[in-house]
PDB file of C-alpha atoms in Angstrom:
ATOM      1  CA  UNK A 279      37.850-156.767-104.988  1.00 70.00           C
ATOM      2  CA  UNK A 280      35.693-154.908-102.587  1.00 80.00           C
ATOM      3  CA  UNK A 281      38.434-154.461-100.456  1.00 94.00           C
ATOM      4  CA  UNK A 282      37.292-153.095 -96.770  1.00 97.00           C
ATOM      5  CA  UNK A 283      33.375-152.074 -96.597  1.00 97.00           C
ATOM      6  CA  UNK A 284      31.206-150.718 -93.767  1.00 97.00           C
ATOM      7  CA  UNK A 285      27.927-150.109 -93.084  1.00 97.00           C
ATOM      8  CA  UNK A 286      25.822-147.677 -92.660  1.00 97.00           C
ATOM      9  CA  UNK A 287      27.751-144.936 -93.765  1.00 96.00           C
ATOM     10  CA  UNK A 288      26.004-142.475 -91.317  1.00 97.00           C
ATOM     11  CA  UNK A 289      24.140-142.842 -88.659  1.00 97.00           C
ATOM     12  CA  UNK A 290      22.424-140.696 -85.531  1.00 97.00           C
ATOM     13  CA  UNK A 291      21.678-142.459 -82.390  1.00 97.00           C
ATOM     14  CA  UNK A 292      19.998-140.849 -79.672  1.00 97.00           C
ATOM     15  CA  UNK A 293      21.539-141.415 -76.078  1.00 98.00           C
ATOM     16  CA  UNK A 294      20.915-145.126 -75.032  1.00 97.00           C
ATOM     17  CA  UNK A 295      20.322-146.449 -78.204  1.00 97.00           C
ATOM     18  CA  UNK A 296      22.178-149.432 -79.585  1.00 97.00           C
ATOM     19  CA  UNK A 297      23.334-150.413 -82.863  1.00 97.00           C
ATOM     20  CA  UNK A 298      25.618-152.507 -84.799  1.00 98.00           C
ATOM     21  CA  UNK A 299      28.882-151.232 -86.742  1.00 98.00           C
ATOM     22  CA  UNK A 300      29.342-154.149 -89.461  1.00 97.00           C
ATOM     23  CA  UNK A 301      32.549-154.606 -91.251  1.00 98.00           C
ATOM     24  CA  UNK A 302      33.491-157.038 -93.647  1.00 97.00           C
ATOM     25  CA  UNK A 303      36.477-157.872 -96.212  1.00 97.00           C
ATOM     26  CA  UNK A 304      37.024-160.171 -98.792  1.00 95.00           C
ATOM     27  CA  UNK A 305      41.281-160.300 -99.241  1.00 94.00           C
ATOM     28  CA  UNK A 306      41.298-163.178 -97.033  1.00 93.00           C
ATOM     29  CA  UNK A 307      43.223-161.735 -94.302  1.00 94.00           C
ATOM     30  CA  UNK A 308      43.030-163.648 -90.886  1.00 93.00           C
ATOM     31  CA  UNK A 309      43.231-160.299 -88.640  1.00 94.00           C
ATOM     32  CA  UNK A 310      40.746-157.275 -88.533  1.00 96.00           C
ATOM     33  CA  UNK A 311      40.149-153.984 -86.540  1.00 97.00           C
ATOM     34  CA  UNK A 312      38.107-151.404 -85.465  1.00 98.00           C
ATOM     35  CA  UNK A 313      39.492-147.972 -84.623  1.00 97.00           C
ATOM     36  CA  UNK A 314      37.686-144.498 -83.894  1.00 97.00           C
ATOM     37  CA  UNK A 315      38.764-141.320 -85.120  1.00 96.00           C
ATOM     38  CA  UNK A 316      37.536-137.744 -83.028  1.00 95.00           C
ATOM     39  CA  UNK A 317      37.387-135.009 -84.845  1.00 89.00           C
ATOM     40  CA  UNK A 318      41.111-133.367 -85.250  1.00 87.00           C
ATOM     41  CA  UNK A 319      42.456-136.415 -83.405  1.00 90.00           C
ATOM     42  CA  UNK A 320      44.390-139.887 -83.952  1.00 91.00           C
ATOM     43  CA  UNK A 321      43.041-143.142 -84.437  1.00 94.00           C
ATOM     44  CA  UNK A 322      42.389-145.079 -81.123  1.00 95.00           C
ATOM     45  CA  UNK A 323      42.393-148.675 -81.180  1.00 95.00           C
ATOM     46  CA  UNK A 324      38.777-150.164 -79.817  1.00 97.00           C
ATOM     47  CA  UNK A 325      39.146-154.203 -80.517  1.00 97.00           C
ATOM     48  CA  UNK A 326      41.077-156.549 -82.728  1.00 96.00           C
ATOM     49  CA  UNK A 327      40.517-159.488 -84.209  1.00 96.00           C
ATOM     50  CA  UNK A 328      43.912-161.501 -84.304  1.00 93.00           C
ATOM     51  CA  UNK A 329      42.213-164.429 -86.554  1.00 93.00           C
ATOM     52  CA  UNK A 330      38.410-165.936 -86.618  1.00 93.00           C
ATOM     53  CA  UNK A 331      36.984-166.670 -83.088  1.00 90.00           C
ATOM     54  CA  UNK A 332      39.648-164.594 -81.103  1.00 94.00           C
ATOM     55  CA  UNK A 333      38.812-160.680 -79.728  1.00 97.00           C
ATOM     56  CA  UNK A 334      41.098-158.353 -77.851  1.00 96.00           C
ATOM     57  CA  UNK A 335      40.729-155.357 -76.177  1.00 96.00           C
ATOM     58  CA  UNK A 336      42.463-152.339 -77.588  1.00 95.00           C
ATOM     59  CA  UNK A 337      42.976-148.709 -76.261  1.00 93.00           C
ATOM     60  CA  UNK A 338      39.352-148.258 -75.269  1.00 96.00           C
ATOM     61  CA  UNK A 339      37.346-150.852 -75.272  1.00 97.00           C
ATOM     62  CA  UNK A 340      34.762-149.391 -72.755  1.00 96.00           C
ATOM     63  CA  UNK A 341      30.985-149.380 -74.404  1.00 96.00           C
ATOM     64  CA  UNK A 342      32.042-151.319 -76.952  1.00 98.00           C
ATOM     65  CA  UNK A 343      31.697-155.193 -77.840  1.00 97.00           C
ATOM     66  CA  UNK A 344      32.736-157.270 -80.847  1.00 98.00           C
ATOM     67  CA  UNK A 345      31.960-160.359 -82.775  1.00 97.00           C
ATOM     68  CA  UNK A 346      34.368-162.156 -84.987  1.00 96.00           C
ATOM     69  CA  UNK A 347      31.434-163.763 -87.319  1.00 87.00           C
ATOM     70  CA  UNK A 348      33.682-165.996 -89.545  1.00 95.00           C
ATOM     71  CA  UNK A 349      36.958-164.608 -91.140  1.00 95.00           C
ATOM     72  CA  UNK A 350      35.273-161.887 -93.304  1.00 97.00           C
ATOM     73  CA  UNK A 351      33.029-160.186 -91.155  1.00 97.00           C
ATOM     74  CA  UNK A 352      34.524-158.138 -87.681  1.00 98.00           C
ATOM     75  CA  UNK A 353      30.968-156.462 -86.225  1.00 98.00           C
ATOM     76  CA  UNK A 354      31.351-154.021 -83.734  1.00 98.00           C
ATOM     77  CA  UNK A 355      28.457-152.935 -81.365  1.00 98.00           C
ATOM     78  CA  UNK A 356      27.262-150.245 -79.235  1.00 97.00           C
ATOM     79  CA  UNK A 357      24.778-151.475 -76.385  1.00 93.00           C
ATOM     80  CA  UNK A 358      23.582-147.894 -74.882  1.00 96.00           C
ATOM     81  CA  UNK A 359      25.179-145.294 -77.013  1.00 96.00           C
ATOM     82  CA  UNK A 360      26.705-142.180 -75.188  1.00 97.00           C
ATOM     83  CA  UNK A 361      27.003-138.688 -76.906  1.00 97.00           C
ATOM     84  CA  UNK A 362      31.530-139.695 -75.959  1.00 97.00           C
ATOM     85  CA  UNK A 363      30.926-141.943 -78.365  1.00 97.00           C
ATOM     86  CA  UNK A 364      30.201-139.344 -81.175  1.00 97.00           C
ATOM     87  CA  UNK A 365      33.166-140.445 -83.553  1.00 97.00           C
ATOM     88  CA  UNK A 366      34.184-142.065 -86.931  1.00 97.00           C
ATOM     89  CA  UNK A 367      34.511-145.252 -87.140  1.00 98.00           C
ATOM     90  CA  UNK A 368      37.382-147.308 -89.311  1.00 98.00           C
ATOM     91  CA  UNK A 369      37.225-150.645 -89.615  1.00 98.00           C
ATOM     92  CA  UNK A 370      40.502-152.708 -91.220  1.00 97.00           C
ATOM     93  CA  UNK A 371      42.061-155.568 -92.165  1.00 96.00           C
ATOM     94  CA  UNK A 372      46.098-156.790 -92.062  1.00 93.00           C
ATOM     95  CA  UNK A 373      47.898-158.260 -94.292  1.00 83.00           C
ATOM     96  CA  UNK A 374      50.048-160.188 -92.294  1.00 79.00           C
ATOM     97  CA  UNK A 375      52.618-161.003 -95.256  1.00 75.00           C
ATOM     98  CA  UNK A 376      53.771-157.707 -94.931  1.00 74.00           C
ATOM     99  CA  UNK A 377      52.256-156.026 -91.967  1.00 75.00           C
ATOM    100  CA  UNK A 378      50.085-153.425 -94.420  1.00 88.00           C
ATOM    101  CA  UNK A 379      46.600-152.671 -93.245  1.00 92.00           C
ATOM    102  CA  UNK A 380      43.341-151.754 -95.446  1.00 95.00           C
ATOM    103  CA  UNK A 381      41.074-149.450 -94.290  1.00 96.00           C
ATOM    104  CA  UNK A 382      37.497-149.155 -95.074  1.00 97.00           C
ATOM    105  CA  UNK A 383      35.934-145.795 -95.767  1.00 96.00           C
ATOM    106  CA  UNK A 384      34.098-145.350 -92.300  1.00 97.00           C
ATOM    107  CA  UNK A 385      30.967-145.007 -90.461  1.00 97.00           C
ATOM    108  CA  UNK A 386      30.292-141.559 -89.017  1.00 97.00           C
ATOM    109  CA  UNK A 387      27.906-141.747 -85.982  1.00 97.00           C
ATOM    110  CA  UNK A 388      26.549-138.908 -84.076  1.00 97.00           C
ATOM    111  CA  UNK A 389      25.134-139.642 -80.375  1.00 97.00           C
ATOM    112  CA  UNK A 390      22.794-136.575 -79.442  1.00 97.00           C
TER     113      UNK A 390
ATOM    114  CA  UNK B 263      54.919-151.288 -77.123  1.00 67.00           C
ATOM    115  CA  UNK B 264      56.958-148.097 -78.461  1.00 73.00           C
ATOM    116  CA  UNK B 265      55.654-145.005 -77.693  1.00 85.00           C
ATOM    117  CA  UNK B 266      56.077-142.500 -80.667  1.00 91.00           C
ATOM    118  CA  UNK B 267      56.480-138.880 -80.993  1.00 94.00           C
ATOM    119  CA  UNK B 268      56.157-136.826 -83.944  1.00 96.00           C
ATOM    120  CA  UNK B 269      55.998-132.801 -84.838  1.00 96.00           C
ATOM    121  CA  UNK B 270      52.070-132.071 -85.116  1.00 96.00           C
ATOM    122  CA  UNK B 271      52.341-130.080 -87.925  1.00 97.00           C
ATOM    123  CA  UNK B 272      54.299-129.716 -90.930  1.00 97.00           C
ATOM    124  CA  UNK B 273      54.275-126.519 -93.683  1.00 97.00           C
ATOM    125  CA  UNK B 274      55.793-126.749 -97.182  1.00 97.00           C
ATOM    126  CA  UNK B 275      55.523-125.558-101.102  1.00 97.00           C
ATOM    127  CA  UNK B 276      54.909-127.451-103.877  1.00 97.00           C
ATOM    128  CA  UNK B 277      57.774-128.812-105.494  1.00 97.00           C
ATOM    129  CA  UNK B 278      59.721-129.274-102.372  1.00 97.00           C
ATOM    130  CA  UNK B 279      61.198-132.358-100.167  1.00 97.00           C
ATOM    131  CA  UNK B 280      59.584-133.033 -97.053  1.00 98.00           C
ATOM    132  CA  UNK B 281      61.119-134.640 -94.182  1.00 98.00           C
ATOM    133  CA  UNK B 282      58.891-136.369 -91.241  1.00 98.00           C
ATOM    134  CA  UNK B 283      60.857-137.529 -88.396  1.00 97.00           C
ATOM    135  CA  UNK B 284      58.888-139.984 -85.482  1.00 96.00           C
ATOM    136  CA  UNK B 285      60.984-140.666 -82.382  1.00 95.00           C
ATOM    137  CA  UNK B 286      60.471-144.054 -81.372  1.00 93.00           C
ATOM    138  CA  UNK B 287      63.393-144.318 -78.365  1.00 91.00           C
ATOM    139  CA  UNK B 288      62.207-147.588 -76.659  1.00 90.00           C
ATOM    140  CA  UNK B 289      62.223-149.507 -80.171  1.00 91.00           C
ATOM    141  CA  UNK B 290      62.436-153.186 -79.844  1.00 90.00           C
ATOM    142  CA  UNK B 291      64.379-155.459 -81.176  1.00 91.00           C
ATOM    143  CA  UNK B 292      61.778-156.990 -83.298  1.00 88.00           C
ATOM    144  CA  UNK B 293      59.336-153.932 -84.348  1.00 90.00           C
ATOM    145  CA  UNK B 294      59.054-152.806 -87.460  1.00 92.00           C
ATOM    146  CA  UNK B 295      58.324-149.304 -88.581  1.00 94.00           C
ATOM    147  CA  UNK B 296      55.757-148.307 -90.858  1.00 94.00           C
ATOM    148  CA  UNK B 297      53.996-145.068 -91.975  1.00 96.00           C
ATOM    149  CA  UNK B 298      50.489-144.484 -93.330  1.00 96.00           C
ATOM    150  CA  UNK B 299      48.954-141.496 -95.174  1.00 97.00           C
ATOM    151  CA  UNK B 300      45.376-140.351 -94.197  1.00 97.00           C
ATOM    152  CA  UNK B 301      43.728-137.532 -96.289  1.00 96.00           C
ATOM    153  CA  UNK B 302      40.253-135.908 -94.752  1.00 91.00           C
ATOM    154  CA  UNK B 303      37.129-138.133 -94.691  1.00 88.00           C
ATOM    155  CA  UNK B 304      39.071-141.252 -95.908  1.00 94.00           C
ATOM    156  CA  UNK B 305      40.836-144.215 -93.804  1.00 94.00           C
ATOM    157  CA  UNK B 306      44.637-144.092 -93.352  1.00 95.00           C
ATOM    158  CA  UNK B 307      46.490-145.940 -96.710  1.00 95.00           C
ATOM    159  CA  UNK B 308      49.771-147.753 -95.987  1.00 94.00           C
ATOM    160  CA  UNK B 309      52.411-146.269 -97.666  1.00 95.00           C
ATOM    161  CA  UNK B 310      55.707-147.907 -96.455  1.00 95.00           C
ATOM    162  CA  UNK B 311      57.737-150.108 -94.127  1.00 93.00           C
ATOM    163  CA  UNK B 312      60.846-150.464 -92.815  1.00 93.00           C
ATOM    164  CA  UNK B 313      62.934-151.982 -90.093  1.00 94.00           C
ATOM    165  CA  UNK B 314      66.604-150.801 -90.854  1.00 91.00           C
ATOM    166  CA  UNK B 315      68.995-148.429 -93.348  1.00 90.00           C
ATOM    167  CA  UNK B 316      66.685-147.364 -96.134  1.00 95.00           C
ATOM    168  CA  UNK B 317      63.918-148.173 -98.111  1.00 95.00           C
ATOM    169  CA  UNK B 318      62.261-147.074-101.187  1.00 95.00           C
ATOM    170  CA  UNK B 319      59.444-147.225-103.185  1.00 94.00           C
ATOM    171  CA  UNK B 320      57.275-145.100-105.564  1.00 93.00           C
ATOM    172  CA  UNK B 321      56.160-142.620-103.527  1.00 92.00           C
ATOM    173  CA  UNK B 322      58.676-142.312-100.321  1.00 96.00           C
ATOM    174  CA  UNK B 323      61.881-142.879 -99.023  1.00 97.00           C
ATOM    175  CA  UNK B 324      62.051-144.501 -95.593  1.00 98.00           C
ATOM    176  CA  UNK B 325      65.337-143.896 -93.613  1.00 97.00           C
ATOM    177  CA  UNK B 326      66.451-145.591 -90.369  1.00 97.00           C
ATOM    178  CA  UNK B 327      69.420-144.640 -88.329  1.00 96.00           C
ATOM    179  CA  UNK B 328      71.561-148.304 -87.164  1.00 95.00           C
ATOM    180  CA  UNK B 329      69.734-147.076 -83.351  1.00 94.00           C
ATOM    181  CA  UNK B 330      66.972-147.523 -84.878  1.00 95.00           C
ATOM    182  CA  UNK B 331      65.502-145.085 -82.195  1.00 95.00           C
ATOM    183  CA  UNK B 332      63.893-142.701 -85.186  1.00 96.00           C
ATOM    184  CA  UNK B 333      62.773-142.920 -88.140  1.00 96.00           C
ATOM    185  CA  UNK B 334      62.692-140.249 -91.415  1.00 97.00           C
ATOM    186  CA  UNK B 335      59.759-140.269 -93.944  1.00 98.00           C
ATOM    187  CA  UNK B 336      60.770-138.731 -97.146  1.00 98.00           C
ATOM    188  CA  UNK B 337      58.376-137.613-100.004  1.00 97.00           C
ATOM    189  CA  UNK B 338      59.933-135.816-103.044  1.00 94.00           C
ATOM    190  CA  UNK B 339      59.039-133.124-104.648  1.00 93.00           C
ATOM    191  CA  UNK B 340      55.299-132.678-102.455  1.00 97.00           C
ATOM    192  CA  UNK B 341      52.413-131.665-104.495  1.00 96.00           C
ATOM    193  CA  UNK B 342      49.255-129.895-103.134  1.00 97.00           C
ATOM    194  CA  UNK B 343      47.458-133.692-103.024  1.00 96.00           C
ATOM    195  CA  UNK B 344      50.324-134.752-100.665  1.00 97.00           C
ATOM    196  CA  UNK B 345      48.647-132.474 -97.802  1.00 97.00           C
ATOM    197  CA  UNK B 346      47.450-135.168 -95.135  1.00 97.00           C
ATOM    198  CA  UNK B 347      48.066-136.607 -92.060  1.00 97.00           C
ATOM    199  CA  UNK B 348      51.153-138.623 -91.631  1.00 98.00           C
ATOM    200  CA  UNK B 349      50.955-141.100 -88.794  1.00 96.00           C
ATOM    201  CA  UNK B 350      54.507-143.479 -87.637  1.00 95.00           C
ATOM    202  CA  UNK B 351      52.879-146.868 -86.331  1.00 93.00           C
ATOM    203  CA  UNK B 352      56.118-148.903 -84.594  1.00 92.00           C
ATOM    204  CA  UNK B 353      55.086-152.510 -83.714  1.00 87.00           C
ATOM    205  CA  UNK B 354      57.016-155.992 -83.278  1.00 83.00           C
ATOM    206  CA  UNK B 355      56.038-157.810 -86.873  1.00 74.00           C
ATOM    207  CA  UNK B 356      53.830-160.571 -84.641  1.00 78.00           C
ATOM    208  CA  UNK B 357      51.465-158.193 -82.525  1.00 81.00           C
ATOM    209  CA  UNK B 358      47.995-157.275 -83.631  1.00 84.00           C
ATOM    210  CA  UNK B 359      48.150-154.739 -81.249  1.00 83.00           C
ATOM    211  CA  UNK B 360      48.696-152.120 -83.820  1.00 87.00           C
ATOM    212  CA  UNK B 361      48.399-148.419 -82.212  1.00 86.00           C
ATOM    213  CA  UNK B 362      48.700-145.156 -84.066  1.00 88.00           C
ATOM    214  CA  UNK B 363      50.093-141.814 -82.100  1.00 84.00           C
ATOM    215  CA  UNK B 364      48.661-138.395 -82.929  1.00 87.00           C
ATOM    216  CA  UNK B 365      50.152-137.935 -86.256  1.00 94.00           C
ATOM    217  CA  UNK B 366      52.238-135.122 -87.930  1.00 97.00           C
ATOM    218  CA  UNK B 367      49.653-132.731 -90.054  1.00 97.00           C
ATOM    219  CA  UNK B 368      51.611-131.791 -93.297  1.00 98.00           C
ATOM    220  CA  UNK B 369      50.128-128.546 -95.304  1.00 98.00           C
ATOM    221  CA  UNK B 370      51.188-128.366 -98.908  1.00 97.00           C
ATOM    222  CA  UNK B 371      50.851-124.410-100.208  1.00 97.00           C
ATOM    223  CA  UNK B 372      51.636-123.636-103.767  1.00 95.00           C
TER     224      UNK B 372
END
């Protein structure tokens, strides 16, 4: 078991640029997540993934969309990246037997 | 959803108990209280739940007042690899809208 994994690890955008944040997980779990992390702050709540073909917004959605590509994979994407956006990245999964969540080991982007 | 509030940061020694306390006053009914563990470079890891009285397991205690309006995280006998960030996550057990608070910063010396 995998677990959570993201790619890329890293990555450096330059303002405007877009890219794609993929996330996928192989424990079978119906709802996913992506959070972002600033340095020496909490985790902030982007979009969720309740079960395949569903999206919500979370905390702070702005500049952000998602797709739901079946129940493994939870993409999330950046259309014009913004040096704000400057973050990591945490994708995860629930458990919704008992409410645990896995995390996956991040993606650290830079927007210069 | 509950807001919480918890101390930002936390000092203790090796060998000692540490105590964590998240005030979660507007608590519903149905939410259920759970605490993750997040160490530097590396995504939060669960490490227990609770809803009422006191729980247990390997590597915390979890105690709940009958208000229910905190919440106590208790690790024995800390060790310097017990120096993270603690975050209290207080949700109803059907929402997906799961949203962590600022977290308490604990500092393990020897």
């Amino acid at each position: 078991n995998a677990g959570v994994t993201q790619t890329p690890k890293f990555q450096v955008l330059k303002t405007g640029q877009s890219m794609t944040l993929q996330c996928a997980q192989d424990m079978n779990h119906n709802s996913m997540y992506w959070y972002r992390q600033d340095p020496g702050m909490g985790l902030r709540l982007i979009y969720y993934s309740a079960s395949e073909g569903t999206t919500d917004k979370g905390e702070v959605p702005n500049g952000y969309n998602v797709s739901r590509l079946n129940k493994r994979e939870f993409s999330l994407r950046l259309e014009s990246a913004a040096p704000s956006q400057t973050s990591v990245y945490f994708c995860a999964s629930r458990n919704e037997m008992v409410y645990e969540q896995y995390f996956g080991p991040g993606t650290r982007l830079t927007v210069t | 959803l509950a807001k919480t509030t918890q101390p930002i940061s936390m000092d203790s020694y090796e060998g000692q108990e540490v105590n964590i306390t998240c005030s979660h006053n507007n608590i519903a009914t149905n939410d259920y209280i759970t605490w993750y563990q997040q160490f530097p470079s590396q995504g939060p890891r669960f490490i227990i739940q609770g809803y009422k009285t006191k729980v247990t397991n390997e590597v915390a205690s979890l105690f709940i007042p009958a208000d229910r309006k905190s919440s106590t995280l208790s690790l024995p006998r800390v060790s310097l690899s017990d120096t993270a960030v603690y975050y209290c996550l207080v949700a109803p057990d059907s929402s997906y809208k799961l949203i962590f608070g600022s977290g308490t910063r604990l500092l393990v010396r020897p």
